[in-house]
Amino acid sequence: MAEASRKIYMDYAATTPVDLRVLSSMMPYFSDDFGNPSSAHALGESAKKTVDGAREKLAAFLGARSSEIIFTSGATEGNNAVIKGIAMMRSIKWNEPQKMHIIASEIEHSAVIQPIERLATSGLVDVSFAPVDSTGRVSVEAISRLIREETTLVSIMYANNETGAIQAIAEIGALFTKLNACRKNKIYFHTDAVQAINYLDCNVGRLEVDMLTMSAHKIYGPKGIGAMYVKAGTPIARLIDGGEQEFKLRAGTHNVAGIVGLGEAISIIREYDKKNKEIEVLKNDLVRRVLASIPHSALNGVLDNSLPNIANIRFKGAEGEAILFMLSEAGVSVSTGSACMSGSHASSHVLKAMGLKDEDAHSSIRFSLGRSTTQRDIDYVLSILPGIIEKLRSISGWRG
Ligand code: PLP
């Protein structure tokens, strides 16, 4: 039976709690060391040093130069900034006669798809979406086939937020390096690495990316802060005007405490590598036991080439929203897809791109595990989930 007091969080892909070390690193910057890094006096100087210290931590983590790290309010802003920034530079500054062409995968987060679609419907760019296979992966060949002479930007996420599918970023990056050697119109390569940062190698040199975006609240840091890596020489126009901050690439008073928190979250991230292996064991156990104990359930995607913490499972004959609600009543927080899309009744564009029918996409649940997930949590979910699915199937009258 459900224990009413039980609180099990399995929605770490939506957001994570702030690590206590991160929180305490931030505290002095609210009321003691509260200076504005743009002020010329000592308090401002001190804040500037603090921001630059955090910038160095991010640069070290990504294998970049400090001057290539730009703080943003999060990955939604970062994604908008790189996409619109390249398009603005090309169409306004360079006044190129030919329309710029952008390639993205069909499974990008809406923070990538929507800015691209806005540019396309405004007539500023042409766009092609690369398909994925049934495991949720985009192939290098699928991208190659879409490349044109006027292709200027390619945006492929490092790992998908709904299924955990990891994309071959280094392989795709190597392709562009090779192609760019003999192209007049250079292809700039962006990856949304929001979900990958906790788990994967994010060295920008090895990935051969020109731009990478990330967000603090997915890596046990605070909400409202993120960063983008923009390789020196990448032609992007500033999205947010109003000041000279961030190497003139992003105006606005710095969120000093948030920046410190992001720096701290990044600098302790590799301490959790062992924990991440345990998370993967727990996820595999969850998947194996759910599929074994609930008939007509299936994993969306595969366990290989997938983040250690995300499992997306479909339950034929049961509505995802209803499963989510009943799990929530029993103290378990999960999601039906991306947090940003909840509230919309359209089925997941990610699952549909993988070939799922509407009804299967609607009967899917994302479990995303994290640093505090335990074996007891998995056991508890297994103790209630089969009953929930059975009940919903009997209500809907579904017969297998
Ligand atoms: N990109 C991906 C892959 C995400 O999962 C998210 C958050 O759900 C975002 C971008 C948006 O990030 P933020 O919440 O920092 O705006």
Short mmCIF file of C-alpha atoms and ligand atoms in Angstrom, two decimals:
data_model
loop_
_atom_site.label_atom_id
_atom_site.label_comp_id
_atom_site.label_asym_id
_atom_site.label_seq_id
_atom_site.Cartn_x
_atom_site.Cartn_y
_atom_site.Cartn_z
CA MET A 1 0.00 0.00 0.00
CA ALA A 2 1.05 3.58 -0.57
CA GLU A 3 2.65 5.23 2.44
CA ALA A 4 1.13 8.73 2.45
CA SER A 5 4.22 10.30 4.05
CA ARG A 6 6.58 8.85 1.48
CA LYS A 7 8.27 11.40 -0.81
CA ILE A 8 10.22 9.96 -3.69
CA TYR A 9 11.59 12.33 -6.28
CA MET A 10 12.21 10.76 -9.68
CA ASP A 11 12.16 13.91 -11.80
CA TYR A 12 15.82 14.99 -11.68
CA ALA A 13 15.78 15.71 -15.42
CA ALA A 14 13.26 18.51 -14.71
CA THR A 15 15.33 20.00 -11.92
CA THR A 16 17.64 19.03 -9.08
CA PRO A 17 17.87 20.18 -5.46
CA VAL A 18 20.71 22.60 -4.73
CA ASP A 19 23.68 20.73 -3.26
CA LEU A 20 24.34 22.01 0.28
CA ARG A 21 27.95 22.83 -0.56
CA VAL A 22 26.72 24.85 -3.52
CA LEU A 23 24.21 26.65 -1.34
CA SER A 24 26.77 27.59 1.30
CA SER A 25 29.22 28.81 -1.38
CA MET A 26 26.51 31.24 -2.55
CA MET A 27 25.44 32.65 0.80
CA PRO A 28 28.10 35.38 1.26
CA TYR A 29 27.14 36.96 -2.05
CA PHE A 30 23.63 38.00 -1.08
CA SER A 31 24.29 40.47 1.73
CA ASP A 32 28.00 40.55 2.65
CA ASP A 33 29.91 40.57 -0.61
CA PHE A 34 26.99 42.05 -2.54
CA GLY A 35 28.89 44.25 -4.99
CA ASN A 36 28.11 44.71 -8.67
CA PRO A 37 31.01 43.40 -10.80
CA SER A 38 30.59 46.40 -13.10
CA SER A 39 31.25 48.93 -10.27
CA ALA A 40 34.69 50.50 -10.15
CA HIS A 41 35.09 50.51 -6.35
CA ALA A 42 36.56 47.78 -4.15
CA LEU A 43 33.29 45.96 -3.55
CA GLY A 44 32.72 45.85 -7.31
CA GLU A 45 36.29 44.68 -7.90
CA SER A 46 35.79 41.88 -5.41
CA ALA A 47 32.56 40.79 -7.14
CA LYS A 48 34.33 40.85 -10.50
CA LYS A 49 37.08 38.59 -9.15
CA THR A 50 34.44 36.23 -7.81
CA VAL A 51 32.64 36.04 -11.16
CA ASP A 52 35.92 35.49 -12.99
CA GLY A 53 36.83 32.74 -10.52
CA ALA A 54 33.61 30.89 -11.36
CA ARG A 55 34.25 31.49 -15.06
CA GLU A 56 37.65 29.81 -14.71
CA LYS A 57 36.04 26.76 -13.10
CA LEU A 58 33.66 26.39 -16.03
CA ALA A 59 36.46 26.94 -18.53
CA ALA A 60 38.57 24.23 -16.85
CA PHE A 61 35.63 21.80 -16.89
CA LEU A 62 34.95 22.38 -20.58
CA GLY A 63 38.59 22.64 -21.63
CA ALA A 64 37.91 26.17 -22.89
CA ARG A 65 39.41 29.62 -22.35
CA SER A 66 37.79 31.83 -19.70
CA SER A 67 36.99 34.42 -22.36
CA GLU A 68 34.86 31.81 -24.15
CA ILE A 69 32.44 31.37 -21.21
CA ILE A 70 29.38 33.65 -21.11
CA PHE A 71 26.96 33.54 -18.20
CA THR A 72 23.25 33.49 -19.06
CA SER A 73 20.02 33.06 -17.12
CA GLY A 74 19.83 29.39 -18.12
CA ALA A 75 19.84 27.13 -21.12
CA THR A 76 16.66 28.52 -22.68
CA GLU A 77 18.39 31.87 -22.96
CA GLY A 78 21.67 30.26 -24.02
CA ASN A 79 20.00 28.31 -26.82
CA ASN A 80 18.14 31.41 -28.04
CA ALA A 81 21.35 33.42 -27.85
CA VAL A 82 23.45 31.08 -29.97
CA ILE A 83 20.76 30.40 -32.58
CA LYS A 84 19.45 33.94 -32.99
CA GLY A 85 22.94 35.35 -32.45
CA ILE A 86 24.36 33.51 -35.47
CA ALA A 87 21.31 34.29 -37.61
CA MET A 88 21.42 37.99 -36.72
CA MET A 89 25.13 38.25 -37.42
CA ARG A 90 24.76 36.62 -40.79
CA SER A 91 21.63 38.34 -42.04
CA ILE A 92 22.11 41.81 -40.52
CA LYS A 93 25.87 42.34 -40.27
CA TRP A 94 27.04 40.40 -43.25
CA ASN A 95 23.97 41.12 -45.33
CA GLU A 96 24.30 37.75 -47.03
CA PRO A 97 22.01 37.51 -50.05
CA GLN A 98 21.43 33.78 -49.61
CA LYS A 99 19.15 32.62 -46.82
CA MET A 100 21.01 30.91 -44.02
CA HIS A 101 20.25 27.23 -43.50
CA ILE A 102 20.00 25.60 -40.06
CA ILE A 103 19.95 21.89 -39.27
CA ALA A 104 18.65 20.55 -35.97
CA SER A 105 17.46 17.12 -34.91
CA GLU A 106 13.77 16.35 -34.55
CA ILE A 107 14.21 15.63 -30.86
CA GLU A 108 15.70 18.93 -29.71
CA HIS A 109 14.29 20.65 -26.64
CA SER A 110 11.69 23.34 -27.37
CA ALA A 111 14.30 25.92 -26.31
CA VAL A 112 16.09 25.01 -29.57
CA ILE A 113 13.15 24.17 -31.82
CA GLN A 114 11.10 27.30 -31.08
CA PRO A 115 13.81 29.90 -31.76
CA ILE A 116 14.64 28.11 -35.03
CA GLU A 117 10.99 27.95 -36.03
CA ARG A 118 10.52 31.63 -35.21
CA LEU A 119 13.44 32.52 -37.48
CA ALA A 120 12.06 30.26 -40.20
CA THR A 121 8.50 31.64 -40.06
CA SER A 122 9.94 35.17 -40.12
CA GLY A 123 11.57 34.22 -43.41
CA LEU A 124 15.11 34.68 -42.09
CA VAL A 125 16.34 31.10 -42.33
CA ASP A 126 15.58 27.76 -43.91
CA VAL A 127 15.53 24.82 -41.59
CA SER A 128 15.86 21.05 -41.91
CA PHE A 129 15.19 18.64 -39.09
CA ALA A 130 17.27 15.47 -39.02
CA PRO A 131 15.26 12.33 -38.21
CA VAL A 132 16.17 9.90 -35.44
CA ASP A 133 15.91 6.11 -35.42
CA SER A 134 13.70 4.05 -33.12
CA THR A 135 16.32 4.27 -30.35
CA GLY A 136 16.18 8.07 -30.46
CA ARG A 137 19.57 8.59 -32.07
CA VAL A 138 20.41 10.77 -35.02
CA SER A 139 23.02 9.35 -37.38
CA VAL A 140 25.96 11.24 -38.85
CA GLU A 141 24.67 10.18 -42.29
CA ALA A 142 21.23 11.67 -41.63
CA ILE A 143 22.89 15.00 -40.86
CA SER A 144 25.32 14.77 -43.80
CA ARG A 145 22.42 14.30 -46.21
CA LEU A 146 20.90 17.64 -45.14
CA ILE A 147 24.00 19.80 -45.48
CA ARG A 148 23.83 22.51 -48.14
CA GLU A 149 26.19 25.20 -49.31
CA GLU A 150 24.37 27.78 -47.18
CA THR A 151 24.21 25.64 -44.02
CA THR A 152 25.66 27.85 -41.28
CA LEU A 153 24.42 26.33 -38.02
CA VAL A 154 23.83 22.78 -36.83
CA SER A 155 22.32 22.23 -33.40
CA ILE A 156 22.24 18.70 -31.98
CA MET A 157 21.66 18.03 -28.29
CA TYR A 158 24.23 15.94 -26.40
CA ALA A 159 21.64 13.85 -24.53
CA ASN A 160 17.89 13.89 -24.77
CA ASN A 161 15.90 15.09 -21.77
CA GLU A 162 12.97 12.71 -22.34
CA THR A 163 14.70 9.44 -23.20
CA GLY A 164 18.31 9.97 -22.13
CA ALA A 165 19.55 8.97 -25.63
CA ILE A 166 23.14 10.13 -26.09
CA GLN A 167 24.08 11.58 -29.47
CA ALA A 168 27.41 11.04 -31.23
CA ILE A 169 28.50 14.66 -30.75
CA ALA A 170 32.24 14.07 -31.13
CA GLU A 171 31.68 12.14 -34.36
CA ILE A 172 29.39 14.85 -35.75
CA GLY A 173 31.84 17.54 -34.65
CA ALA A 174 34.67 15.74 -36.46
CA LEU A 175 32.58 15.67 -39.64
CA PHE A 176 32.18 19.46 -39.59
CA THR A 177 35.86 20.04 -38.87
CA LYS A 178 36.63 17.97 -41.95
CA LEU A 179 34.00 19.64 -44.14
CA ASN A 180 34.91 23.16 -42.98
CA ALA A 181 38.47 22.69 -44.20
CA CYS A 182 37.17 23.11 -47.75
CA ARG A 183 33.99 25.14 -47.35
CA LYS A 184 33.60 28.83 -48.01
CA ASN A 185 30.58 29.09 -45.71
CA LYS A 186 31.65 27.62 -42.39
CA ILE A 187 29.27 25.36 -40.47
CA TYR A 188 29.05 26.30 -36.77
CA PHE A 189 28.15 23.44 -34.46
CA HIS A 190 26.13 23.90 -31.28
CA THR A 191 25.20 21.32 -28.67
CA ASP A 192 22.65 21.71 -25.91
CA ALA A 193 24.50 19.83 -23.16
CA VAL A 194 22.01 20.49 -20.35
CA GLN A 195 21.33 16.85 -19.51
CA ALA A 196 24.82 15.60 -20.31
CA ILE A 197 26.91 17.75 -17.96
CA ASN A 198 26.40 15.53 -14.90
CA TYR A 199 27.46 12.37 -16.69
CA LEU A 200 29.47 12.82 -19.89
CA ASP A 201 32.80 14.16 -21.08
CA CYS A 202 32.09 17.76 -22.02
CA ASN A 203 35.53 18.78 -23.26
CA VAL A 204 34.71 21.12 -26.14
CA GLY A 205 37.96 20.33 -27.94
CA ARG A 206 37.22 16.61 -27.97
CA LEU A 207 33.61 17.24 -28.98
CA GLU A 208 34.72 19.69 -31.69
CA VAL A 209 31.80 22.02 -30.98
CA ASP A 210 31.75 25.79 -31.49
CA MET A 211 29.02 26.43 -28.95
CA LEU A 212 27.68 24.56 -25.95
CA THR A 213 24.88 25.54 -23.58
CA MET A 214 24.22 24.43 -20.01
CA SER A 215 22.03 25.18 -17.01
CA ALA A 216 22.86 25.16 -13.28
CA HIS A 217 19.59 23.79 -11.95
CA LYS A 218 20.08 20.43 -13.69
CA ILE A 219 23.43 19.93 -11.98
CA TYR A 220 22.48 20.57 -8.34
CA GLY A 221 22.95 24.31 -8.70
CA PRO A 222 20.43 27.16 -8.45
CA LYS A 223 17.69 28.05 -10.91
CA GLY A 224 18.00 31.14 -13.12
CA ILE A 225 21.65 30.78 -14.06
CA GLY A 226 23.47 29.01 -16.87
CA ALA A 227 26.32 29.48 -19.26
CA MET A 228 27.27 29.15 -22.87
CA TYR A 229 30.62 28.31 -24.37
CA VAL A 230 31.24 30.30 -27.53
CA LYS A 231 34.49 29.44 -29.27
CA ALA A 232 36.70 32.45 -30.01
CA GLY A 233 35.92 33.77 -33.50
CA THR A 234 32.36 32.45 -33.66
CA PRO A 235 30.28 35.23 -35.18
CA ILE A 236 27.34 35.76 -32.86
CA ALA A 237 25.45 38.99 -32.28
CA ARG A 238 24.32 39.86 -28.76
CA LEU A 239 20.77 38.77 -27.95
CA ILE A 240 20.29 40.93 -24.84
CA ASP A 241 21.33 44.57 -25.25
CA GLY A 242 21.78 47.12 -22.52
CA GLY A 243 25.35 46.97 -21.25
CA GLU A 244 28.88 45.80 -21.88
CA GLN A 245 28.92 42.79 -19.56
CA GLU A 246 30.13 39.34 -20.56
CA PHE A 247 32.57 40.48 -23.24
CA LYS A 248 29.73 42.55 -24.75
CA LEU A 249 27.88 39.33 -25.52
CA ARG A 250 25.20 39.43 -22.81
CA ALA A 251 24.08 42.62 -21.11
CA GLY A 252 22.61 42.81 -17.63
CA THR A 253 23.88 42.94 -14.04
CA HIS A 254 25.53 39.68 -13.11
CA ASN A 255 23.69 37.18 -10.92
CA VAL A 256 26.78 36.90 -8.72
CA ALA A 257 25.44 34.40 -6.18
CA GLY A 258 24.02 32.24 -8.98
CA ILE A 259 27.30 32.36 -10.88
CA VAL A 260 29.19 31.29 -7.75
CA GLY A 261 26.71 28.44 -7.30
CA LEU A 262 27.17 27.30 -10.90
CA GLY A 263 30.96 27.40 -10.48
CA GLU A 264 30.77 25.33 -7.31
CA ALA A 265 28.31 22.83 -8.84
CA ILE A 266 30.72 22.32 -11.74
CA SER A 267 33.82 22.04 -9.60
CA ILE A 268 32.38 19.19 -7.48
CA ILE A 269 30.64 17.35 -10.30
CA ARG A 270 33.30 14.67 -10.91
CA GLU A 271 33.16 13.71 -7.22
CA TYR A 272 29.88 12.05 -8.16
CA ASP A 273 31.24 9.75 -10.85
CA LYS A 274 31.03 6.74 -8.52
CA LYS A 275 27.52 7.75 -7.47
CA ASN A 276 26.56 8.02 -11.15
CA LYS A 277 27.49 4.35 -11.62
CA GLU A 278 25.17 3.46 -8.74
CA ILE A 279 22.42 5.55 -10.32
CA GLU A 280 22.83 3.54 -13.52
CA VAL A 281 22.55 0.25 -11.61
CA LEU A 282 19.35 1.52 -9.98
CA LYS A 283 17.93 2.65 -13.31
CA ASN A 284 18.69 -0.69 -14.96
CA ASP A 285 17.06 -2.48 -12.02
CA LEU A 286 13.96 -0.27 -12.32
CA VAL A 287 13.66 -0.92 -16.06
CA ARG A 288 14.25 -4.66 -15.81
CA ARG A 289 11.75 -5.16 -12.99
CA VAL A 290 9.06 -2.89 -14.47
CA LEU A 291 9.22 -4.68 -17.82
CA ALA A 292 9.20 -8.08 -16.10
CA SER A 293 6.31 -7.34 -13.77
CA ILE A 294 4.01 -5.25 -15.96
CA PRO A 295 2.78 -6.93 -19.16
CA HIS A 296 2.70 -4.75 -22.29
CA SER A 297 5.18 -2.26 -20.92
CA ALA A 298 8.24 -1.33 -22.99
CA LEU A 299 11.26 0.91 -22.82
CA ASN A 300 11.23 3.89 -25.18
CA GLY A 301 14.75 3.70 -26.52
CA VAL A 302 17.52 1.39 -25.36
CA LEU A 303 19.76 1.09 -22.33
CA ASP A 304 22.94 1.41 -24.41
CA ASN A 305 24.06 4.92 -25.32
CA SER A 306 21.72 6.36 -22.78
CA LEU A 307 22.24 8.58 -19.74
CA PRO A 308 22.58 6.65 -16.47
CA ASN A 309 19.56 8.37 -14.92
CA ILE A 310 16.70 8.55 -17.45
CA ALA A 311 14.26 5.76 -18.33
CA ASN A 312 11.18 6.42 -20.43
CA ILE A 313 8.65 3.58 -20.32
CA ARG A 314 5.30 3.09 -22.01
CA PHE A 315 2.35 1.22 -20.53
CA LYS A 316 -0.21 0.23 -23.15
CA GLY A 317 -3.79 0.99 -22.21
CA ALA A 318 -2.92 3.45 -19.43
CA GLU A 319 -2.87 7.22 -19.79
CA GLY A 320 0.49 8.82 -18.85
CA GLU A 321 -1.15 11.77 -17.08
CA ALA A 322 -3.24 9.38 -14.98
CA ILE A 323 -0.18 7.29 -14.06
CA LEU A 324 1.66 10.46 -13.08
CA PHE A 325 -1.27 11.59 -10.93
CA MET A 326 -1.62 8.26 -9.14
CA LEU A 327 2.12 7.99 -8.53
CA SER A 328 2.08 11.54 -7.20
CA GLU A 329 -0.78 10.62 -4.83
CA ALA A 330 1.43 7.80 -3.59
CA GLY A 331 4.32 10.23 -3.01
CA VAL A 332 6.32 9.57 -6.20
CA SER A 333 7.20 12.46 -8.55
CA VAL A 334 7.74 11.52 -12.19
CA SER A 335 7.01 13.20 -15.48
CA THR A 336 5.22 12.48 -18.73
CA GLY A 337 7.91 14.16 -20.79
CA SER A 338 9.67 17.46 -20.66
CA ALA A 339 8.62 19.71 -17.75
CA CYS A 340 8.41 22.61 -20.18
CA MET A 341 5.81 20.82 -22.26
CA SER A 342 3.60 19.69 -19.40
CA GLY A 343 0.33 21.51 -19.58
CA SER A 344 0.30 20.91 -23.32
CA HIS A 345 -1.75 17.93 -24.44
CA ALA A 346 0.17 17.34 -27.62
CA SER A 347 2.04 14.05 -27.48
CA SER A 348 5.80 14.16 -27.12
CA HIS A 349 7.56 15.20 -30.34
CA VAL A 350 10.54 13.17 -29.18
CA LEU A 351 8.65 9.89 -28.84
CA LYS A 352 6.79 10.52 -32.09
CA ALA A 353 10.07 11.14 -33.90
CA MET A 354 11.16 7.70 -32.66
CA GLY A 355 8.13 6.21 -34.42
CA LEU A 356 5.71 5.82 -31.51
CA LYS A 357 2.00 6.11 -32.22
CA ASP A 358 0.14 8.93 -30.45
CA GLU A 359 -1.51 6.51 -28.04
CA ASP A 360 1.85 4.98 -27.05
CA ALA A 361 3.45 8.38 -26.60
CA HIS A 362 0.51 9.36 -24.39
CA SER A 363 0.99 6.29 -22.22
CA SER A 364 4.67 6.98 -21.47
CA ILE A 365 6.33 8.03 -18.24
CA ARG A 366 9.81 9.45 -17.68
CA PHE A 367 11.58 8.28 -14.55
CA SER A 368 14.70 10.34 -13.92
CA LEU A 369 16.93 9.35 -11.03
CA GLY A 370 19.54 11.35 -9.18
CA ARG A 371 22.03 11.54 -6.35
CA SER A 372 19.51 10.81 -3.60
CA THR A 373 17.75 7.88 -5.27
CA THR A 374 18.02 4.64 -3.28
CA GLN A 375 17.23 0.97 -3.81
CA ARG A 376 14.32 1.43 -1.37
CA ASP A 377 12.87 4.06 -3.71
CA ILE A 378 13.00 1.61 -6.62
CA ASP A 379 11.49 -1.16 -4.49
CA TYR A 380 8.69 1.17 -3.41
CA VAL A 381 7.87 2.17 -6.98
CA LEU A 382 7.82 -1.50 -7.94
CA SER A 383 5.46 -2.21 -5.05
CA ILE A 384 2.83 0.28 -6.28
CA LEU A 385 3.23 0.66 -10.04
CA PRO A 386 1.84 -2.71 -11.22
CA GLY A 387 -1.36 -2.08 -9.22
CA ILE A 388 -1.72 1.44 -10.63
CA ILE A 389 -1.36 0.23 -14.22
CA GLU A 390 -3.78 -2.63 -13.64
CA LYS A 391 -6.35 -0.26 -12.16
CA LEU A 392 -6.04 2.23 -15.03
CA ARG A 393 -6.33 -0.54 -17.59
CA SER A 394 -9.46 -1.85 -15.97
CA ILE A 395 -10.97 1.69 -15.94
CA SER A 396 -10.14 2.21 -19.65
CA GLY A 397 -11.42 -1.27 -20.46
CA TRP A 398 -8.15 -2.07 -22.24
CA ARG A 399 -7.54 -5.73 -23.00
CA GLY A 400 -4.03 -6.71 -24.02
N1 PLP B 1 17.60 22.02 -22.90
C1 PLP B 1 17.33 20.85 -22.32
C2 PLP B 1 17.81 19.58 -22.95
C3 PLP B 1 16.61 20.81 -21.12
O1 PLP B 1 16.34 19.62 -20.55
C4 PLP B 1 16.18 22.03 -20.55
C5 PLP B 1 15.35 22.02 -19.33
O2 PLP B 1 14.40 21.28 -19.22
C6 PLP B 1 16.49 23.22 -21.19
C7 PLP B 1 17.21 23.19 -22.37
C8 PLP B 1 16.08 24.55 -20.62
O3 PLP B 1 16.94 24.92 -19.57
P1 PLP B 1 16.59 26.07 -18.53
O4 PLP B 1 15.61 25.49 -17.58
O5 PLP B 1 17.90 26.40 -17.89
O6 PLP B 1 16.06 27.23 -19.28
#
